[in-house]
Tab-separated table of N, CA and C in Angstrom:
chain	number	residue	atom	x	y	z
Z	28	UNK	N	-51.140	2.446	55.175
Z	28	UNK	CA	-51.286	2.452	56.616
Z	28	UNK	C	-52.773	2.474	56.977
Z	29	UNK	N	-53.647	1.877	58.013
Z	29	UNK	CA	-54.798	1.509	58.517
Z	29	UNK	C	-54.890	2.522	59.544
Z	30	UNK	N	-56.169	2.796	59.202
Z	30	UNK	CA	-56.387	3.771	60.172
Z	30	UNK	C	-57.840	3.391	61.044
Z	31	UNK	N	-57.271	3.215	62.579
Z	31	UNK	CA	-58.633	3.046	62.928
Z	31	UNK	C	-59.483	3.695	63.519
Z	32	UNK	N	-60.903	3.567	64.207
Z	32	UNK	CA	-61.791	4.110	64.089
Z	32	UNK	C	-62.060	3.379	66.077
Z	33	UNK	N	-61.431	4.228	66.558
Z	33	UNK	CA	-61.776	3.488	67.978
Z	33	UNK	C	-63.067	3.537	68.588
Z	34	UNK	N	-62.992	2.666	69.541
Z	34	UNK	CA	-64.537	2.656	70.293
Z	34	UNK	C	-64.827	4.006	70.904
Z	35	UNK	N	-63.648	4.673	71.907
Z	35	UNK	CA	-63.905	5.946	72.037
Z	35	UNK	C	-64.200	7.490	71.676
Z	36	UNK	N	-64.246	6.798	70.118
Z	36	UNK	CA	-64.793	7.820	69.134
Z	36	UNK	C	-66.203	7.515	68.429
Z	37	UNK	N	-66.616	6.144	69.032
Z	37	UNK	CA	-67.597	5.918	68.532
Z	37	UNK	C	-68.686	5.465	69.560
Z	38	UNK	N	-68.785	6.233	70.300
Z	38	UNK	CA	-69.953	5.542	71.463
Z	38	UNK	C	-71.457	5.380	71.181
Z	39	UNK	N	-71.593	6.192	70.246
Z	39	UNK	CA	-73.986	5.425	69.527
Z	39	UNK	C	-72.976	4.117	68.927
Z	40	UNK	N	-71.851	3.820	68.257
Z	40	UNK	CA	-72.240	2.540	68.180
Z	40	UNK	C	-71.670	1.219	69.275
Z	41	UNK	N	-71.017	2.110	69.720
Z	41	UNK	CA	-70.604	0.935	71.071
Z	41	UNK	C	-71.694	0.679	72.104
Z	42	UNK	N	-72.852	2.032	71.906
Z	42	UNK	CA	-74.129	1.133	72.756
Z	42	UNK	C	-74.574	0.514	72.094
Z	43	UNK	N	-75.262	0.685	70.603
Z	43	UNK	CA	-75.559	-0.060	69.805
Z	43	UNK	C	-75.389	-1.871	69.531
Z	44	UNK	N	-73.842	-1.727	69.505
Z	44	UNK	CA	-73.309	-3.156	69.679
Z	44	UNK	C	-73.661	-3.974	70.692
Z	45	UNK	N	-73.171	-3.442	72.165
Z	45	UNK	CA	-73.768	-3.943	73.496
Z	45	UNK	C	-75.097	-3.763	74.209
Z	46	UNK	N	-75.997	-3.380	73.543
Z	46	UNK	CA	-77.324	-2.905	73.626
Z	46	UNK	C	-77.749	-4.366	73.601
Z	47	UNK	N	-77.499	-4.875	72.153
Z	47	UNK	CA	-78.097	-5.900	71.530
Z	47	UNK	C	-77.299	-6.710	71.836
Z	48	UNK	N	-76.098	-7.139	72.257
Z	48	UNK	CA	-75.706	-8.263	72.643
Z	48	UNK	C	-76.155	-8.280	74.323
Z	49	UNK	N	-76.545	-7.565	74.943
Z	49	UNK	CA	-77.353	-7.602	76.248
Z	49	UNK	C	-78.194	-8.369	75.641
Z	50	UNK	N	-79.373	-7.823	75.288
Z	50	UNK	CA	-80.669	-8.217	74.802
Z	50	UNK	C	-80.534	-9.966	73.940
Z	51	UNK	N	-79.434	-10.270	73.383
Z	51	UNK	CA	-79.496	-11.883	73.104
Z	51	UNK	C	-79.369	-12.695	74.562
Z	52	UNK	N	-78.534	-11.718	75.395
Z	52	UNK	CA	-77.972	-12.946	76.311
Z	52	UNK	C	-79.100	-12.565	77.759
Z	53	UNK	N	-80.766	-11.854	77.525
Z	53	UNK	CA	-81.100	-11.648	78.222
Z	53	UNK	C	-81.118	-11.080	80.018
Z	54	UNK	N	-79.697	-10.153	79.375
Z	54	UNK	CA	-79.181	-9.393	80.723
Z	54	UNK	C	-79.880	-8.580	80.944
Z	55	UNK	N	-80.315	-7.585	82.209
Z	55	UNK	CA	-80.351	-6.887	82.145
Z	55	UNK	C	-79.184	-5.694	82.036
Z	56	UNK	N	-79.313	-4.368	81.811
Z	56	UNK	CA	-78.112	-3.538	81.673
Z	56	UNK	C	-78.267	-2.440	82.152
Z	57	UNK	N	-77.171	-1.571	83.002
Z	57	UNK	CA	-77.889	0.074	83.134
Z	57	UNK	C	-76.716	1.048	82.877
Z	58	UNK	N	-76.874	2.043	82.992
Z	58	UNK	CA	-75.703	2.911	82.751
Z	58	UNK	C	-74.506	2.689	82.908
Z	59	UNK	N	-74.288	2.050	84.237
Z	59	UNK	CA	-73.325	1.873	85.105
Z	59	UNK	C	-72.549	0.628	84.705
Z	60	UNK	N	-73.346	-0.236	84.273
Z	60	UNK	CA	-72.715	-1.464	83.480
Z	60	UNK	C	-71.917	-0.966	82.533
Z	61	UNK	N	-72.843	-0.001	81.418
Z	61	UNK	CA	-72.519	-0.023	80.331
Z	61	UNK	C	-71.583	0.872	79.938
Z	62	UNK	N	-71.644	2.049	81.336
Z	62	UNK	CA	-69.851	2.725	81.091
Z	62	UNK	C	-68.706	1.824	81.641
Z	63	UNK	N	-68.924	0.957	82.189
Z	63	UNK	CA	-67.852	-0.224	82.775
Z	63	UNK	C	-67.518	-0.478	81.344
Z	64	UNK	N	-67.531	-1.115	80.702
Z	64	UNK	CA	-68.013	-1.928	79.264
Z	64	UNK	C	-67.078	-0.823	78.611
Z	65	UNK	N	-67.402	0.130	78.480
Z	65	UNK	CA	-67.150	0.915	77.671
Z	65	UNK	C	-65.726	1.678	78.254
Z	66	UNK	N	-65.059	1.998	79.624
Z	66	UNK	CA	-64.072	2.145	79.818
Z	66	UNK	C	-63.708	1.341	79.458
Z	67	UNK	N	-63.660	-0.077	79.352
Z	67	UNK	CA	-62.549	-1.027	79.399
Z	67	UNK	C	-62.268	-1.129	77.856
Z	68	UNK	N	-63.011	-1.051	76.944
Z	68	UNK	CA	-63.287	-1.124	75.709
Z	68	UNK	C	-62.662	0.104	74.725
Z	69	UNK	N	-62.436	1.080	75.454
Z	69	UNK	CA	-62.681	1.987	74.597
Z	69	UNK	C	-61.119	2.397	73.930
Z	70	UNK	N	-60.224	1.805	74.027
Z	70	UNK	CA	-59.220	1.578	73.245
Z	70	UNK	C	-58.944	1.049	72.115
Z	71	UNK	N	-60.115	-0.295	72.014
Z	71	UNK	CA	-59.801	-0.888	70.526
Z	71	UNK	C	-60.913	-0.587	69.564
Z	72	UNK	N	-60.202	-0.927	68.558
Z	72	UNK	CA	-61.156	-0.580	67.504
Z	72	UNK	C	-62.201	-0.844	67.433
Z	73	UNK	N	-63.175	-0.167	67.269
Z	73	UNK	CA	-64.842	-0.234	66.758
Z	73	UNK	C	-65.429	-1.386	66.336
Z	74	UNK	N	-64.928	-1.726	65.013
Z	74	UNK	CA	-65.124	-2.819	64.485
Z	74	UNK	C	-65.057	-4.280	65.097
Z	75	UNK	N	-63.862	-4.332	65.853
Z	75	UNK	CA	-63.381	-5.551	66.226
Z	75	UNK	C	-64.493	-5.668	67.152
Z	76	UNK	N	-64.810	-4.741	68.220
Z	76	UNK	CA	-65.868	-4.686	69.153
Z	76	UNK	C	-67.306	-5.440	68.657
Z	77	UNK	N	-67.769	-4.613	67.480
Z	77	UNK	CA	-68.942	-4.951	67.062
Z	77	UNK	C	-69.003	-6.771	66.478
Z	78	UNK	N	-67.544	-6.507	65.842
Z	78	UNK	CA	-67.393	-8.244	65.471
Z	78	UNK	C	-67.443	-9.022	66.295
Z	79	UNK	N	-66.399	-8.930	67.310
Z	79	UNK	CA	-66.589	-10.044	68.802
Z	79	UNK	C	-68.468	-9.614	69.725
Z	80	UNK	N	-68.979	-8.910	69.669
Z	80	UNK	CA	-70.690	-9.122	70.153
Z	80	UNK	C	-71.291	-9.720	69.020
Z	81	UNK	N	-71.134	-9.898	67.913
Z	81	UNK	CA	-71.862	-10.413	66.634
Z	81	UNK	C	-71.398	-12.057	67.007
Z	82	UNK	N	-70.639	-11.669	67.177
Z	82	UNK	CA	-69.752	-13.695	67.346
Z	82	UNK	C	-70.308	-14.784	68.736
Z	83	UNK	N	-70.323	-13.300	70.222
Z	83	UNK	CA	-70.925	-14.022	71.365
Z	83	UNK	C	-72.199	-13.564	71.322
Z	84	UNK	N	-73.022	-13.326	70.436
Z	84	UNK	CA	-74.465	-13.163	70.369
Z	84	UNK	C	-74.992	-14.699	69.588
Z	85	UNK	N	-74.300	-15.352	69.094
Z	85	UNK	CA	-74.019	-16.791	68.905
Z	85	UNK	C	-73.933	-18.064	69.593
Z	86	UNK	N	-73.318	-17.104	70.616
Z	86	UNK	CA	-72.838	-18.309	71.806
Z	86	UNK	C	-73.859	-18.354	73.031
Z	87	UNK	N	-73.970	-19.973	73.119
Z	87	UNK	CA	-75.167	-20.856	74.196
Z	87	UNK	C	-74.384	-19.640	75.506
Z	88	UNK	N	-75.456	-19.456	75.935
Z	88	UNK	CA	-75.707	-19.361	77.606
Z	88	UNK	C	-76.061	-17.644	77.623
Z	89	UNK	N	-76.693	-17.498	78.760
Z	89	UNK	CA	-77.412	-16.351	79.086
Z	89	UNK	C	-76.621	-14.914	79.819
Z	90	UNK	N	-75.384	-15.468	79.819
Z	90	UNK	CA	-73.923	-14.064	80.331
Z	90	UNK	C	-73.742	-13.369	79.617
Z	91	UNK	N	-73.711	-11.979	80.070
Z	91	UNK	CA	-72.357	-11.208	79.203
Z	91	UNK	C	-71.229	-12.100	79.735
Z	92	UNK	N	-70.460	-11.665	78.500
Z	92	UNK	CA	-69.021	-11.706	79.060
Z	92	UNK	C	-68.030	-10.793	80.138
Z	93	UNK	N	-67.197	-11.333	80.709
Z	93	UNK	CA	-66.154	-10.407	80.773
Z	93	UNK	C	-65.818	-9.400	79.915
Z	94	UNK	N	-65.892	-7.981	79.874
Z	94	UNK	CA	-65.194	-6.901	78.779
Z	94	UNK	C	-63.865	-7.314	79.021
């Protein structure tokens, strides 16, 4: 059985992750963004999180995404 490691147990790295995927897509960001981000987020796993910003830190154009 898999055990995961949710975003809401892991918030230094859920800024971490979205810190730097700000910073590729030249957003600015502030608290308020980034607890948005992070309510909506904070159900799935850690990993998957950090994987999908590793993937749109890749992708042409200057947006965040939708969380």
């Amino acid at each position: 059985m898999t055990e995961w490691l949710y975003t809401e147990q892991a918030p230094e790295r859920f800024v971490r992750a979205f810190n730097t995927l700000a910073a590729t897509k030249g957003t600015p960001v502030d608290d308020v963004k980034q607890e948005a981000y992070f309510s909506v987020l904070q159900g799935l796993p850690i990993d998957a999180v950090e994987e999908a910003g590793e993937t749109l830190q890749r992708e042409p154009g200057p947006f965040l995404p939708d969380p």
